PDB file of C-alpha atoms in Angstrom:
ATOM      1  CA  MET A   1       1.467  -6.752 -19.790  1.00  0.00           C
ATOM      2  CA  LEU A   2       1.419  -9.131 -22.744  1.00  0.00           C
ATOM      3  CA  VAL A   3       5.165  -9.565 -22.337  1.00  0.00           C
ATOM      4  CA  PHE A   4       4.329 -10.997 -18.920  1.00  0.00           C
ATOM      5  CA  LEU A   5       1.131 -12.989 -19.876  1.00  0.00           C
ATOM      6  CA  TYR A   6       3.145 -14.739 -22.598  1.00  0.00           C
ATOM      7  CA  THR A   7       6.715 -15.314 -21.214  1.00  0.00           C
ATOM      8  CA  ASP A   8       5.997 -14.573 -17.090  1.00  0.00           C
ATOM      9  CA  GLN A   9       8.893 -11.717 -17.586  1.00  0.00           C
ATOM     10  CA  THR A  10       8.538  -8.355 -16.238  1.00  0.00           C
ATOM     11  CA  PRO A  11      10.523  -6.156 -18.099  1.00  0.00           C
ATOM     12  CA  PHE A  12      10.329  -2.978 -15.658  1.00  0.00           C
ATOM     13  CA  THR A  13      12.774  -0.637 -17.451  1.00  0.00           C
ATOM     14  CA  LYS A  14      12.127   2.613 -19.057  1.00  0.00           C
ATOM     15  CA  ASN A  15       9.083   2.457 -21.342  1.00  0.00           C
ATOM     16  CA  ASN A  16       7.846   5.302 -23.359  1.00  0.00           C
ATOM     17  CA  GLY A  17      10.009   7.686 -21.812  1.00  0.00           C
ATOM     18  CA  LYS A  18       8.560   6.919 -18.282  1.00  0.00           C
ATOM     19  CA  ASP A  19      11.042   6.113 -15.302  1.00  0.00           C
ATOM     20  CA  GLN A  20      11.061   2.891 -13.686  1.00  0.00           C
ATOM     21  CA  LEU A  21       8.917   3.812 -10.879  1.00  0.00           C
ATOM     22  CA  SER A  22       6.336   5.534 -13.058  1.00  0.00           C
ATOM     23  CA  TYR A  23       6.159   2.480 -15.193  1.00  0.00           C
ATOM     24  CA  ALA A  24       5.724  -0.045 -12.194  1.00  0.00           C
ATOM     25  CA  ILE A  25       2.919   2.064 -10.799  1.00  0.00           C
ATOM     26  CA  GLU A  26       1.115   1.645 -14.298  1.00  0.00           C
ATOM     27  CA  ILE A  27       1.602  -1.794 -14.544  1.00  0.00           C
ATOM     28  CA  PHE A  28       0.558  -2.089 -11.002  1.00  0.00           C
ATOM     29  CA  SER A  29      -2.737  -0.267 -12.139  1.00  0.00           C
ATOM     30  CA  ILE A  30      -3.560  -2.428 -14.885  1.00  0.00           C
ATOM     31  CA  ALA A  31      -2.482  -5.622 -12.872  1.00  0.00           C
ATOM     32  CA  ASP A  32      -5.130  -4.815 -10.376  1.00  0.00           C
ATOM     33  CA  LYS A  33      -7.492  -3.963 -12.657  1.00  0.00           C
ATOM     34  CA  TYR A  34      -7.479  -7.173 -14.644  1.00  0.00           C
ATOM     35  CA  LEU A  35      -6.582  -9.230 -11.483  1.00  0.00           C
ATOM     36  CA  ILE A  36      -3.133 -10.548 -12.522  1.00  0.00           C
ATOM     37  CA  ASP A  37      -1.757 -11.053  -8.754  1.00  0.00           C
ATOM     38  CA  ASP A  38       1.664 -12.183  -9.590  1.00  0.00           C
ATOM     39  CA  LEU A  39       2.327  -9.216 -11.982  1.00  0.00           C
ATOM     40  CA  ARG A  40       0.633  -6.863  -9.439  1.00  0.00           C
ATOM     41  CA  TYR A  41       2.930  -8.316  -6.576  1.00  0.00           C
ATOM     42  CA  ARG A  42       6.169  -8.095  -8.732  1.00  0.00           C
ATOM     43  CA  ALA A  43       5.071  -4.444  -9.558  1.00  0.00           C
ATOM     44  CA  MET A  44       4.692  -3.493  -6.366  1.00  0.00           C
ATOM     45  CA  GLN A  45       8.013  -4.965  -5.426  1.00  0.00           C
ATOM     46  CA  ILE A  46       9.524  -2.769  -7.976  1.00  0.00           C
ATOM     47  CA  ILE A  47       7.566   0.453  -6.532  1.00  0.00           C
ATOM     48  CA  TRP A  48       9.069  -0.547  -2.959  1.00  0.00           C
ATOM     49  CA  GLU A  49      12.492  -0.785  -4.337  1.00  0.00           C
ATOM     50  CA  SER A  50      12.544   2.436  -6.599  1.00  0.00           C
ATOM     51  CA  LEU A  51      11.078   4.878  -4.070  1.00  0.00           C
ATOM     52  CA  THR A  52      13.082   7.571  -3.096  1.00  0.00           C
ATOM     53  CA  ASP A  53      12.542  10.358  -0.226  1.00  0.00           C
ATOM     54  CA  ASP A  54      11.072  12.846  -2.980  1.00  0.00           C
ATOM     55  CA  ARG A  55       9.175  10.364  -4.853  1.00  0.00           C
ATOM     56  CA  ALA A  56       7.566   8.512  -1.559  1.00  0.00           C
ATOM     57  CA  ALA A  57       5.401  11.306  -0.702  1.00  0.00           C
ATOM     58  CA  GLU A  58       3.974  12.140  -4.100  1.00  0.00           C
ATOM     59  CA  ILE A  59       3.013   8.675  -4.322  1.00  0.00           C
ATOM     60  CA  LEU A  60       1.745   8.258  -1.083  1.00  0.00           C
ATOM     61  CA  PHE A  61      -0.528  11.513  -1.492  1.00  0.00           C
ATOM     62  CA  SER A  62      -1.462  11.042  -5.150  1.00  0.00           C
ATOM     63  CA  VAL A  63      -1.462   7.414  -6.276  1.00  0.00           C
ATOM     64  CA  ALA A  64      -1.284   5.112  -3.329  1.00  0.00           C
ATOM     65  CA  THR A  65      -4.610   5.881  -1.898  1.00  0.00           C
ATOM     66  CA  ASN A  66      -6.241   4.069  -4.432  1.00  0.00           C
ATOM     67  CA  TRP A  67      -4.968   0.494  -3.207  1.00  0.00           C
ATOM     68  CA  PRO A  68      -4.706  -0.216   0.662  1.00  0.00           C
ATOM     69  CA  ASP A  69      -1.701  -2.592   0.367  1.00  0.00           C
ATOM     70  CA  LEU A  70       0.182   0.222  -1.633  1.00  0.00           C
ATOM     71  CA  LYS A  71      -0.678   2.951   0.424  1.00  0.00           C
ATOM     72  CA  GLU A  72       0.593   0.860   3.380  1.00  0.00           C
ATOM     73  CA  CYS A  73       3.800  -0.127   1.499  1.00  0.00           C
ATOM     74  CA  VAL A  74       4.599   3.441   0.914  1.00  0.00           C
ATOM     75  CA  LEU A  75       3.402   4.883   4.075  1.00  0.00           C
ATOM     76  CA  ASP A  76       5.842   2.636   6.022  1.00  0.00           C
ATOM     77  CA  TYR A  77       8.684   3.898   3.639  1.00  0.00           C
ATOM     78  CA  VAL A  78       7.705   7.651   4.549  1.00  0.00           C
ATOM     79  CA  VAL A  79       7.643   6.746   8.517  1.00  0.00           C
ATOM     80  CA  ASN A  80      10.754   4.781   8.362  1.00  0.00           C
ATOM     81  CA  ARG A  81      12.313   7.895   6.830  1.00  0.00           C
ATOM     82  CA  PHE A  82      10.217  10.629   7.812  1.00  0.00           C
ATOM     83  CA  ASN A  83      12.840  13.006   8.782  1.00  0.00           C
ATOM     84  CA  PHE A  84      14.327  13.042   5.352  1.00  0.00           C
ATOM     85  CA  VAL A  85      11.004  12.974   3.570  1.00  0.00           C
ATOM     86  CA  ARG A  86       9.499  15.917   5.442  1.00  0.00           C
ATOM     87  CA  LYS A  87      12.228  18.002   3.966  1.00  0.00           C
ATOM     88  CA  THR A  88      11.605  17.317   0.458  1.00  0.00           C
ATOM     89  CA  ASP A  89      10.211  19.989  -1.456  1.00  0.00           C
ATOM     90  CA  THR A  90       7.560  17.612  -2.587  1.00  0.00           C
ATOM     91  CA  PHE A  91       6.264  17.158   0.721  1.00  0.00           C
ATOM     92  CA  LYS A  92       6.580  20.939   1.519  1.00  0.00           C
ATOM     93  CA  ASN A  93       4.326  21.393  -1.587  1.00  0.00           C
ATOM     94  CA  ILE A  94       1.715  18.748  -0.408  1.00  0.00           C
ATOM     95  CA  LYS A  95       1.529  20.275   3.004  1.00  0.00           C
ATOM     96  CA  SER A  96       0.848  23.749   1.837  1.00  0.00           C
ATOM     97  CA  ASN A  97      -1.142  22.814  -1.193  1.00  0.00           C
ATOM     98  CA  GLN A  98      -3.409  20.125   0.637  1.00  0.00           C
ATOM     99  CA  SER A  99      -6.418  21.167  -1.513  1.00  0.00           C
ATOM    100  CA  ASN A 100      -4.583  19.470  -4.744  1.00  0.00           C
ATOM    101  CA  TYR A 101      -4.860  16.108  -2.945  1.00  0.00           C
ATOM    102  CA  PRO A 102      -8.333  14.725  -2.140  1.00  0.00           C
ATOM    103  CA  SER A 103      -6.960  12.279   0.645  1.00  0.00           C
ATOM    104  CA  ALA A 104      -4.449  14.650   2.435  1.00  0.00           C
ATOM    105  CA  GLY A 105      -6.321  14.808   5.373  1.00  0.00           C
ATOM    106  CA  GLU A 106      -6.647  10.799   5.899  1.00  0.00           C
ATOM    107  CA  VAL A 107      -3.149  10.425   4.834  1.00  0.00           C
ATOM    108  CA  PHE A 108      -1.823  12.826   6.966  1.00  0.00           C
ATOM    109  CA  ALA A 109      -3.870  11.406   9.981  1.00  0.00           C
ATOM    110  CA  GLU A 110      -2.308   7.716   9.241  1.00  0.00           C
ATOM    111  CA  LEU A 111       0.997   9.263   8.884  1.00  0.00           C
ATOM    112  CA  LEU A 112       0.684  10.946  12.318  1.00  0.00           C
ATOM    113  CA  LEU A 113      -0.699   7.561  14.301  1.00  0.00           C
ATOM    114  CA  LYS A 114       2.026   5.670  12.668  1.00  0.00           C
ATOM    115  CA  LEU A 115       4.528   8.552  13.724  1.00  0.00           C
ATOM    116  CA  VAL A 116       3.129   8.986  17.483  1.00  0.00           C
ATOM    117  CA  PRO A 117       1.955   5.727  18.181  1.00  0.00           C
ATOM    118  CA  ASP A 118      -0.482   5.401  21.173  1.00  0.00           C
ATOM    119  CA  SER A 119       1.168   4.650  24.715  1.00  0.00           C
TER     120      SER A 119
END
């Protein structure tokens, strides 16, 4: 975060052994906490660009529920690639262990509404 504040640069590369997506989520959280909107926006872009079918489900159910705009972004990815996301081990694990994900019911309901819109 200090690099961004002093240089306006956002080096979203591996940091402290974390992959780019995990690091971007961490930076997103910090930027949100300290109201650094530009850094928050850039972090969300990196999150979007770094999503994979497997990681999208994990992020949607465990992290994104804390921020409505991030949740919407990840939810859109999952909806667009649902045929692939639903086949991942991560998604299957979430489905069978919903008690480990406090917002699972809400997220599944939103997912269903987006997948099967009202006529």
